[in-house]
Coordinates of C-alpha atoms in Angstrom, one line a residue:
X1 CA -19.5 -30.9 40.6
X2 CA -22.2 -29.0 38.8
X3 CA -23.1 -27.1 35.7
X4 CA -25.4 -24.2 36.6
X5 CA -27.2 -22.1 33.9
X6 CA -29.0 -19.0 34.5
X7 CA -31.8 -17.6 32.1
X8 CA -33.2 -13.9 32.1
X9 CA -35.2 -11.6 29.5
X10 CA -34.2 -14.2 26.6
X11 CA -30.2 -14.8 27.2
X12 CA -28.5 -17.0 28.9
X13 CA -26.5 -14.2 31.2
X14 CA -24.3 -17.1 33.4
X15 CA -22.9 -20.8 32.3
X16 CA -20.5 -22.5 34.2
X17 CA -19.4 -26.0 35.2
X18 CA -17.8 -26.2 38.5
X19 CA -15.8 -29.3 39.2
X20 CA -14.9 -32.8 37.8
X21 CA -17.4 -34.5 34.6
X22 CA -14.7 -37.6 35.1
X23 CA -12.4 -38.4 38.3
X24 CA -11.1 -41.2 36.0
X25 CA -9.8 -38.6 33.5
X26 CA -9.6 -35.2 34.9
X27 CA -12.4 -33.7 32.9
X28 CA -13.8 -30.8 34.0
X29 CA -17.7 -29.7 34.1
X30 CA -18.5 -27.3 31.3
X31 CA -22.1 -26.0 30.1
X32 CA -21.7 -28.3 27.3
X33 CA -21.3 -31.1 29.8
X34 CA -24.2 -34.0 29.3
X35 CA -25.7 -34.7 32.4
X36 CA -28.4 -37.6 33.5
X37 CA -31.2 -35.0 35.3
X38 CA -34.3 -37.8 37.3
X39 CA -37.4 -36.6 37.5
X40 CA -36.7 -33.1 35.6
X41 CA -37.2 -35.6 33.0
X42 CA -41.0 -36.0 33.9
X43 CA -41.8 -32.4 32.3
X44 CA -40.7 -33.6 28.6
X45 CA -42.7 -37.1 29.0
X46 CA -45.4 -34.9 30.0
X47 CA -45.2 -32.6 26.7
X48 CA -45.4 -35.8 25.1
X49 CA -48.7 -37.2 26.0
X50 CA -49.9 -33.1 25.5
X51 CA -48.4 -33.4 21.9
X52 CA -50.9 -36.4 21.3
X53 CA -53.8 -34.8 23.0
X54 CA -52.8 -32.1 20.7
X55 CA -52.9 -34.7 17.7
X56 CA -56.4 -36.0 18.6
X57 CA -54.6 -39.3 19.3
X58 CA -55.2 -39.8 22.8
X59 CA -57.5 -38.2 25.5
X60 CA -56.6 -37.2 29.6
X61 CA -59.9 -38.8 30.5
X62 CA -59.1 -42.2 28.6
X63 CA -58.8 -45.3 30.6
X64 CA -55.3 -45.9 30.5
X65 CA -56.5 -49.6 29.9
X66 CA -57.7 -48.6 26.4
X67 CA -53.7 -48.6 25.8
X68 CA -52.7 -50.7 28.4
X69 CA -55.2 -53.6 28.3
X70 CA -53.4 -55.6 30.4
X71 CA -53.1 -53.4 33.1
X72 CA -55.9 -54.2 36.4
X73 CA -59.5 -53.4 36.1
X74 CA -59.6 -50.4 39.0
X75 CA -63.3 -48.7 39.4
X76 CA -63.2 -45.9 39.0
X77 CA -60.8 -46.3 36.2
X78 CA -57.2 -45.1 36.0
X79 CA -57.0 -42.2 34.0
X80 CA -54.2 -40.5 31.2
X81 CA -55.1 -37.6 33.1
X82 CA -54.8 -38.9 36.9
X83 CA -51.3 -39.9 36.2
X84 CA -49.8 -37.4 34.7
X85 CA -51.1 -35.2 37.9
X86 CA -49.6 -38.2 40.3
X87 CA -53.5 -38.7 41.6
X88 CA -53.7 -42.1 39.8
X89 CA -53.1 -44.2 42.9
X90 CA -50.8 -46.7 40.8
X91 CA -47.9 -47.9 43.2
X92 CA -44.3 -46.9 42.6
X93 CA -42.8 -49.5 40.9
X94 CA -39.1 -48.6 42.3
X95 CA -40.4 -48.8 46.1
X96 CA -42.4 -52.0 45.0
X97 CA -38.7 -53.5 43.6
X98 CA -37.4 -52.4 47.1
X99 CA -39.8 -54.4 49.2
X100 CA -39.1 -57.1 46.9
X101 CA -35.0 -57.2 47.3
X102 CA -34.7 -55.8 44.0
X103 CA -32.5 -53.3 44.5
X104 CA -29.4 -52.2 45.1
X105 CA -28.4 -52.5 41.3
X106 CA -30.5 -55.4 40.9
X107 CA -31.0 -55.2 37.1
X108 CA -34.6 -55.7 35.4
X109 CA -36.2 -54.3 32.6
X110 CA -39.0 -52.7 31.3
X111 CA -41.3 -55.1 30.0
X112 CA -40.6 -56.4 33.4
X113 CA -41.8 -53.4 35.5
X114 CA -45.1 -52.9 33.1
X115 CA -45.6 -56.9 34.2
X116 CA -45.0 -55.9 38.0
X117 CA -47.7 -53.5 37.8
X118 CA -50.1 -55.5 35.6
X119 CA -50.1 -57.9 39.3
X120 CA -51.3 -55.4 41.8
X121 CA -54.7 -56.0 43.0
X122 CA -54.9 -52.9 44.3
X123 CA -54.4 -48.8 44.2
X124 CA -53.0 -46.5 47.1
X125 CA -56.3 -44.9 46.9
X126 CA -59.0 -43.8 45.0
X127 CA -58.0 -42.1 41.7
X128 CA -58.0 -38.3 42.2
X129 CA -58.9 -38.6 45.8
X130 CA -55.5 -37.2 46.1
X131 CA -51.9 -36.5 45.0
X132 CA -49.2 -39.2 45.7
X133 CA -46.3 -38.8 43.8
X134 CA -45.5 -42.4 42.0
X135 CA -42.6 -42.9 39.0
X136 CA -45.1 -45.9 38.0
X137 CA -47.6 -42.9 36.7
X138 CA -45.1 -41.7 34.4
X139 CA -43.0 -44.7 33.6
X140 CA -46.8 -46.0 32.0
X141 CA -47.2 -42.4 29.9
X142 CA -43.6 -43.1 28.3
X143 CA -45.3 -46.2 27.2
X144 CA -48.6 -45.0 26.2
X145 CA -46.5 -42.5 24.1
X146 CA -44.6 -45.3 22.4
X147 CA -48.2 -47.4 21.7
X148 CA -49.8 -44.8 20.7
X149 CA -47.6 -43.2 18.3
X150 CA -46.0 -46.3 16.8
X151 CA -42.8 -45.5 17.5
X152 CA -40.0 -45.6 20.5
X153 CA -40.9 -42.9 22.6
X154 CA -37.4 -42.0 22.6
X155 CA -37.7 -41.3 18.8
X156 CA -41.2 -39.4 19.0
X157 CA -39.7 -36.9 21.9
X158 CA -36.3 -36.4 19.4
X159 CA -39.0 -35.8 16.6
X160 CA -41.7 -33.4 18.4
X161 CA -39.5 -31.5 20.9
X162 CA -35.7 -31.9 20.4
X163 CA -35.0 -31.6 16.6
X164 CA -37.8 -28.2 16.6
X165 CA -35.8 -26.7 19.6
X166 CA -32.4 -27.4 18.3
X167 CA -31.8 -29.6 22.0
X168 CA -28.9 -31.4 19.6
X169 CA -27.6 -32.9 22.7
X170 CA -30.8 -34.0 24.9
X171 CA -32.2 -37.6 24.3
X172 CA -34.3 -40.2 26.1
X173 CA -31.7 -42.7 27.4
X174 CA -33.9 -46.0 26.6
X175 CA -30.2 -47.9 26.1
X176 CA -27.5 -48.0 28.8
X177 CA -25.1 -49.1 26.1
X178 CA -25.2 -45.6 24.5
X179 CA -22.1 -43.8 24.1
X180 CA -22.7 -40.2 25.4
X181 CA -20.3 -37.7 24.2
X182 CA -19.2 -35.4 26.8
X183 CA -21.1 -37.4 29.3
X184 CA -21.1 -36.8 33.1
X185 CA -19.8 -39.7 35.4
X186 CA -22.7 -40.1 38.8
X187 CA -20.9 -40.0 41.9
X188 CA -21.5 -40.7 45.4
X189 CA -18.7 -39.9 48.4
X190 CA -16.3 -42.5 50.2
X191 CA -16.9 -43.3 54.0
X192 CA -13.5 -43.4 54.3
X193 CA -12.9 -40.4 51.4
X194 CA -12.7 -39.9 47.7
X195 CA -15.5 -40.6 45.6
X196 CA -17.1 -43.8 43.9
X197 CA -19.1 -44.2 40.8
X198 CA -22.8 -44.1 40.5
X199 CA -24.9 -44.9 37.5
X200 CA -27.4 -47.2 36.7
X201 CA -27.4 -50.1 33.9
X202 CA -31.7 -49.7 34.1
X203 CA -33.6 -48.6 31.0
X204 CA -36.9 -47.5 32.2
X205 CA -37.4 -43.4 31.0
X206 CA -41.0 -41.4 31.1
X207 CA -40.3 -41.2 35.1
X208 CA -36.6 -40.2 34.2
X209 CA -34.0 -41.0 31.7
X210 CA -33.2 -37.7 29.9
X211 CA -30.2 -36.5 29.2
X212 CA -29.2 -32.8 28.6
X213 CA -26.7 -29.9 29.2
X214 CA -27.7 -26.5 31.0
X215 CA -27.1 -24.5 26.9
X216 CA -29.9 -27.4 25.6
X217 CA -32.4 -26.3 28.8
X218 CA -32.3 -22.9 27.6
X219 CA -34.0 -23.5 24.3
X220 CA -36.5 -25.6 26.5
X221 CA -37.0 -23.0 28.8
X222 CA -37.8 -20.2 26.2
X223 CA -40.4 -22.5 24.0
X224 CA -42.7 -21.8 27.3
X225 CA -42.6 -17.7 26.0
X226 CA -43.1 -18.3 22.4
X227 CA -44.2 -21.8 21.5
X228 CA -42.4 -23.5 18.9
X229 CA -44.3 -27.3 19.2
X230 CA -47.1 -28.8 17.9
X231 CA -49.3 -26.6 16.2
X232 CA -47.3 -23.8 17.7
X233 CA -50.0 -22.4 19.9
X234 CA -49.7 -20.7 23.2
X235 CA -52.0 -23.4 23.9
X236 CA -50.1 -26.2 24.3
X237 CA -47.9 -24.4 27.0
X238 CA -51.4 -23.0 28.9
X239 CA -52.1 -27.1 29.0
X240 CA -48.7 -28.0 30.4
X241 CA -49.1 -25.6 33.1
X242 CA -52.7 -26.3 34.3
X243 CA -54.0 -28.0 37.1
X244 CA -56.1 -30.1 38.0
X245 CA -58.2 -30.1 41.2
X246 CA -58.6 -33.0 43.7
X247 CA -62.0 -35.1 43.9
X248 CA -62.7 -33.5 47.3
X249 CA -62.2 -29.7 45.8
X250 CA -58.4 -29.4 47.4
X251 CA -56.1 -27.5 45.3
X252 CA -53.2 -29.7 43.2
X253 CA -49.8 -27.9 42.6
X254 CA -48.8 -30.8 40.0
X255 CA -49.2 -30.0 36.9
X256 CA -47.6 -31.6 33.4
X257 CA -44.2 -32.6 35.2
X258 CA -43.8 -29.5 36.7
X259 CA -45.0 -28.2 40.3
X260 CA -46.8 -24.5 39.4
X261 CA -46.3 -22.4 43.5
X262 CA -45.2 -19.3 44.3
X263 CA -42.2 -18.1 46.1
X264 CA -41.8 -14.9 47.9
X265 CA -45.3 -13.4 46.6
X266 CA -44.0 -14.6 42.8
X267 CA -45.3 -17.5 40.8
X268 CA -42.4 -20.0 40.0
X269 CA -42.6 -23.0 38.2
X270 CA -39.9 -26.0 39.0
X271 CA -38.8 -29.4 39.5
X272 CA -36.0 -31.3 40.8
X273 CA -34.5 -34.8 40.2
X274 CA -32.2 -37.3 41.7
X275 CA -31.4 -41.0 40.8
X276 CA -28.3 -42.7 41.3
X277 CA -25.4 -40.8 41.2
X278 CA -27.1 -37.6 39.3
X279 CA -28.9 -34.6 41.3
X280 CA -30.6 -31.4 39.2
X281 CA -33.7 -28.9 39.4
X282 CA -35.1 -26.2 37.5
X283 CA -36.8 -23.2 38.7
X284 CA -38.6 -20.3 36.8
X285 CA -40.1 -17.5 37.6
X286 CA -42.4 -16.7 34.3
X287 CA -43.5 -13.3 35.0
X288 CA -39.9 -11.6 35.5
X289 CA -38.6 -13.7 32.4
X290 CA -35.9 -16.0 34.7
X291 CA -34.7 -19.1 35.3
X292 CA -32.2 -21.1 36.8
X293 CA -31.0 -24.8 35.7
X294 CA -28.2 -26.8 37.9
X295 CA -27.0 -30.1 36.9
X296 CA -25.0 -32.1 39.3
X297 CA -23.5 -35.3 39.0
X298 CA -22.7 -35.8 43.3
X299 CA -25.5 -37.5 44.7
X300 CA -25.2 -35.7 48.2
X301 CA -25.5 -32.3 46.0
X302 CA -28.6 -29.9 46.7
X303 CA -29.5 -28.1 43.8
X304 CA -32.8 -26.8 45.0
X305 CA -31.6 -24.9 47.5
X306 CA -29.1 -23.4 45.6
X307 CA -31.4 -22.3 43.0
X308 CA -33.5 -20.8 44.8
X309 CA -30.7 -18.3 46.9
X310 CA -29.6 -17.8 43.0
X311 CA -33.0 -16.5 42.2
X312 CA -32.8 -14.7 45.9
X313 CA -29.3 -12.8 44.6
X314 CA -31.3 -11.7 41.4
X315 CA -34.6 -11.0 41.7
X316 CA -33.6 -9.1 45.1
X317 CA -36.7 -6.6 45.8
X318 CA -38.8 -7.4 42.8
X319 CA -40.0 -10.1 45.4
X320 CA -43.1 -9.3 47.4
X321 CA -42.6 -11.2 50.2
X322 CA -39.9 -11.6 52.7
X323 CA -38.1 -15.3 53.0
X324 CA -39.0 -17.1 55.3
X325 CA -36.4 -19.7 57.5
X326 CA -37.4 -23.5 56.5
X327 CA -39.4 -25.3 58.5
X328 CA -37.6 -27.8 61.0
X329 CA -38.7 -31.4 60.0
X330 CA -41.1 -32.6 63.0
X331 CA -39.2 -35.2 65.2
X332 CA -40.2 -38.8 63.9
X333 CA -42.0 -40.8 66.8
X334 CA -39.6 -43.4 67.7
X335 CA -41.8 -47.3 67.6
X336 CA -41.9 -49.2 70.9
X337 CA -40.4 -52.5 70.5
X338 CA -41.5 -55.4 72.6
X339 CA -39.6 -58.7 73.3
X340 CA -41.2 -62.5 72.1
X341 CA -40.7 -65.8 73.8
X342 CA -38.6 -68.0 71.2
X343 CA -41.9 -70.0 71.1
X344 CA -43.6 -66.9 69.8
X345 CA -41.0 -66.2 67.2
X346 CA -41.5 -69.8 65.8
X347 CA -44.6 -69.1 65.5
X348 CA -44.0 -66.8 62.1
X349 CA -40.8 -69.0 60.4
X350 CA -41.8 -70.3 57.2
X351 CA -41.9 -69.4 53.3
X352 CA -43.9 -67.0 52.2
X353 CA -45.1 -65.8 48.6
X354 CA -46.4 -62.8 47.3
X355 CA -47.9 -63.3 43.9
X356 CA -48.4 -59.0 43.1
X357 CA -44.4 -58.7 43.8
X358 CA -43.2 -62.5 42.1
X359 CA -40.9 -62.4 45.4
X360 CA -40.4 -65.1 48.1
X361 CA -40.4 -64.4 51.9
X362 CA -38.1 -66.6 54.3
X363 CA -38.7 -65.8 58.1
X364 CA -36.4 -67.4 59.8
X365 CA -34.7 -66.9 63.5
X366 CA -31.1 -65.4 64.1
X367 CA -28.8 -64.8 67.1
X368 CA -31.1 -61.6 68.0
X369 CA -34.2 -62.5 66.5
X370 CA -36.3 -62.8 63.8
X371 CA -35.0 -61.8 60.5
X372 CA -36.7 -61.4 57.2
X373 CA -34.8 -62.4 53.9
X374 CA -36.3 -61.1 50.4
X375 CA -34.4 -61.0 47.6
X376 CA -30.9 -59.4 48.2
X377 CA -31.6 -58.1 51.1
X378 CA -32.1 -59.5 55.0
X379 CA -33.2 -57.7 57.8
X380 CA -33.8 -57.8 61.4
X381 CA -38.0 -58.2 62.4
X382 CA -37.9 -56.2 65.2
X383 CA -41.5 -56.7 67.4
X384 CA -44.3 -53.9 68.0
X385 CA -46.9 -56.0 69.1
X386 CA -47.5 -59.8 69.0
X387 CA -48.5 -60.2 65.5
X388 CA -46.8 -56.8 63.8
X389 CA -43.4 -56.3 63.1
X390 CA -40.8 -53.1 61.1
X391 CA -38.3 -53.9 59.1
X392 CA -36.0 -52.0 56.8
X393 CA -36.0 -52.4 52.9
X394 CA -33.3 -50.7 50.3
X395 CA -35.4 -47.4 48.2
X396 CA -33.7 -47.9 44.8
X397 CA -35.4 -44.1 44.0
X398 CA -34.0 -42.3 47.3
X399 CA -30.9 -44.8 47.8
X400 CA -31.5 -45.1 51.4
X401 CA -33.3 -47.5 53.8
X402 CA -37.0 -47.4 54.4
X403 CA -39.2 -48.9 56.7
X404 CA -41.8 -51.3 56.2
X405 CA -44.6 -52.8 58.2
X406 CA -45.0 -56.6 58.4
X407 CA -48.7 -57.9 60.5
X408 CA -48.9 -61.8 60.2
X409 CA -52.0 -63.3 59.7
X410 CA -52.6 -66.3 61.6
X411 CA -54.4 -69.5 60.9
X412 CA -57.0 -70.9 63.2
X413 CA -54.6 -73.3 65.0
X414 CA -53.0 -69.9 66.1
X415 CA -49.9 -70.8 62.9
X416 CA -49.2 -67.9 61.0
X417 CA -50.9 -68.2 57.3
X418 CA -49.5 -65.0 55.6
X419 CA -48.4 -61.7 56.2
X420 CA -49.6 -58.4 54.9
X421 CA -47.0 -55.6 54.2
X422 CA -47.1 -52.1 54.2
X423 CA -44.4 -49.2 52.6
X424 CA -45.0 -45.5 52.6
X425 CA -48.5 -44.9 50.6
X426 CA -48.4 -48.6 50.0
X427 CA -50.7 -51.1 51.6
X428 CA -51.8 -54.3 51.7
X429 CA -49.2 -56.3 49.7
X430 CA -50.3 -60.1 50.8
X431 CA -47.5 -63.1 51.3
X432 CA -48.9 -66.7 51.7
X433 CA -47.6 -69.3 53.5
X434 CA -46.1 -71.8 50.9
X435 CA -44.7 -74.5 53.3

C-alpha cells in the first residue's frame, strides 16, 4: 500500500494510508506510518553538505580528496560540488557490487564500499563534462558530512534539520538493528500470488537511508517557504535549488538532491526513490504553494505517476500548458549473436582477477556454452564477435538484470590474457588472467 500526503497554501488538506504497513500482523497504512523512502533521501544529505558550506566548514569546489585522502588522484579533481550535481564521474558503487556477484542480499558494509571506490583507476568521464546519476556521489557526501563535522552523520542531520523542524519521526537509518516504531514492512509480489518481504540488512545512507512519514515531510516541505535552518536565511534554500551548468554550457536540472523542471508551463521541483521493497516521490510546485508526498512500501508501486495526475486533479487550469501523452520507450536493438567452435571457446577458460572490484572471474564451458561465474551469480556468455561477449549481472539498485559487455584481451600466442568489462556508464573494468 501507500501513504499519500498532499500539501497546499500551508496545510496539509489530504493524509491517508491505503493498505497493509504489515501482512504479518494486519496493520494498516496510516500518515503516521514510517516508511524507508531511496533516493528522496538524497535531498536531506544534500542540506547537509549546504549546512557546512553555510558553516564555513567545507567548500563545493574542494577536492573531495582534502576529506577523503584516500580516495584516487583524478585530474581534474573530483569535486564537493560535482557530486552533489551527479557530474562527478565516480562509479555507482551498487552497479559496481552487481558486476561483482555481490548482490542479491549479499551483505557488506560501509567502510567496505568507501574501500571499493578507493580501487577504481578510473571515472565515467571527465568531471562536469556531464550528468550521470551515481549513489557513489552521495553515499561519499554522507561521509564527508560525518568527517567533517565530527560526528555520525546520522546525529548532525537529527541536530541541523530534524530536531529545528519537529521531523520527530525521520532519522538516517545507519543501523539495520534499529527498532522503528510504526515501521513499514518492503514488499515485493509472488509469481505464483501473495506477497513476500523486501528489506535490506545494508547500512550505507547519504544515497538513501531515511526514514519518515508523509505528516514529518510536511514540516520539510514548508522550511523551503520560510526557512527555519542554519542561519535561517532564504539563502540556504536559494543554494539547494540552484544549478549548476555543464563544462560544455548544457543546462543541468540536478540540483541539491532534487531535479528543478517544469511541468505543464509550471516550475516543479521533485524526486523519487526506490530500493528494495520501498517506492516514494515528492513533487512541488513552489509557485502555487503545493505538493504532493507518496510513500509506498510495494516495490512494483509507481508513485510518480500518481503524483503527478494528483497535481493534474488540483492544479486543473492554473496549468499553462496542455499534458502531453508519454513518450513510448524507443525499441532496444536486439545484439546479433554468433556461434564459436569449441576450440574457440577454450580459448577464453581460465581465472580471472580484477583488482578495482576485489572479485574473481571463472570462464568455464557448459552444455550451451560459455558461462561466466562471479560471485553469486553465473551466467551464460553469449558471442557477438570472436573476442566480445554480453552477459547478464543482478542491479542491487533497480533489482533486475542488467547487461554487461565482456571483450577478451588476448596474449600474443592468440591465449586470452584478460578481459575488459563494461556496465551502463561504466567502462573499462580490467580482469587478469591468474592461471
Amino acid at each position: 500500500g501507500a501513504a499519500l500526503g498532499i500539501f497546499q497554501d500551508g496545510r496539509i488538506i489530504y493524509a491517508r494510508g491505503y493498505g497493509m504497513a504489515n501482512l504479518d500482523y494486519n496493520i494498516p497504512i496510516t500518515p503516521q506510518t514510517v516508511f524507508r523512502v531511496g533516493s528522496v533521501s538524497k535531498q536531506f544529505t544534500a542540506m547537509c553538505i549546504a549546512l557546512l558550506v553555510e558553516q564555513g566548514k567545507v567548500a563545493l569546489g574542494d577536492d573531495i580528496r582534502k576529506i577523503l585522502p584516500e580516495m584516487p588522484v583524478f585530474e581534474p579533481p573530483v569535486t564537493i560540488r560535482h557530486m552533489v550535481h551527479h557530474t562527478s564521474g565516480v562509479r555507482d558503487y551498487l552497479i559496481l557490487q552487481g558486476l561483482a556477484g555481490r548482490s542479491g542480499g549479499y551483505y557488506f558494509t560501509s567502510p567496505e564500499v568507501v574501500d571499493l571506490l578507493s580501487r577504481q583507476k578510473s571515472l565515467n568521464f571527465k568531471p562536469g563534462d556531464q550528468y550521470s546519476y551515481s549513489n557513489s556521489g552521495y553515499f561519499l557526501l554522507a561521509q564527508i558530512v560525518g568527517r567533517v563535522s565530527g560526528m555520525r552523520t546520522r546525529d548532525f542531520a537529527k541536530k541541523n534539520i530534524f530536531d529545528p523542524l519537529g521531523m520527530k519521526d525521520t532519522h538516517f537509518h545507519d543501523d539495520p538493528k534499529m527498532i522503528v516504531k510504526n515501521r513499514a514492512m518492503g514488499y515485493l509480489p509472488r509469481e505464483e500470488g501473495g506477497f513476500k518481504i523486501h528489506v535490506t540488512q545494508l547500512d550505507m545512507i547519504g544515497d538513501g537511508g531515511i526514514f519518515t512519514t508523509v505528516e514529518d515531510f510536511f514540516r520539510w516541505d514548508q522550511n523551503f517557504y520560510h526557512n527555519r535552518l542554519g542561519m535561517g536565511t532564504q539563502g540556504l534554500i536559494d543554494r539547494v535549488l540552484s544549478l549548476e551548468k555543464l563544462n560544455d554550457g548544457q543546462e543541468n536540472d540536478y540540483a541539491f538532491g532534487l531535479v528543478v523542471s517544469r511541468y505543464r508551463g509550471l516550475r516543479m521541483v521533485s524526486h523519487g526513490g526506490s530500493f528494495v521493497g520501498y517506492r516514494a516521490h515528492y513533487l512541488q510546485f513552489p509557485d502555487q504553494r503545493f505538493s504532493v508526498v507518496i510513500l509506498s512500501n510495494l516495490g512494483t508501486f509507481n508513485p510518480g505517476k500518481i503524483a503527478v495526475e494528483i497535481a493534474d486533479i488540483f492544479l486543473g487550469e492554473q496549468f499553462i500548458e496542455p499534458r502531453r501523452a508519454a513518450k513510448e520507450p524507443l525499441p532496444a536493438k536486439e545484439p546479433v549473436f554468433i556461434k564459436l567452435t569449441n576450440q574457440e571457446m577454450r580459448t577464453f577458460l581460465g581465472e580471472y582477477r580484477s583488482a578495482e572490484l576485489d572479485a574473481t572471474a571463472t570462464v568455464d564451458l557448459g552444455k550451451e556454452g560459455l558461462i561466466l561465474k562471479l560471485g553469486r551469480h553465473i551466467s551464460p556468455l553469449r558471442p557477438i564477435s570472436p573476442q566480445s561477449f554480453l552477459s547478464t549481472y543482478e542491479n542491487d539498485d533497480a533489482y533486475e538484470l542488467g547487461t554487461r559487455k565482456i571483450e577478451f584481451v588476448l596474449s600474443p600466442g592468440k591465449e586470452a590474457a584478460g578481459f575488459v568489462m563494461s556496465a551502463e556508464d561504466i567502462h573499462d573494468l580490467r580482469f587478469d588472467r591468474i592461471d
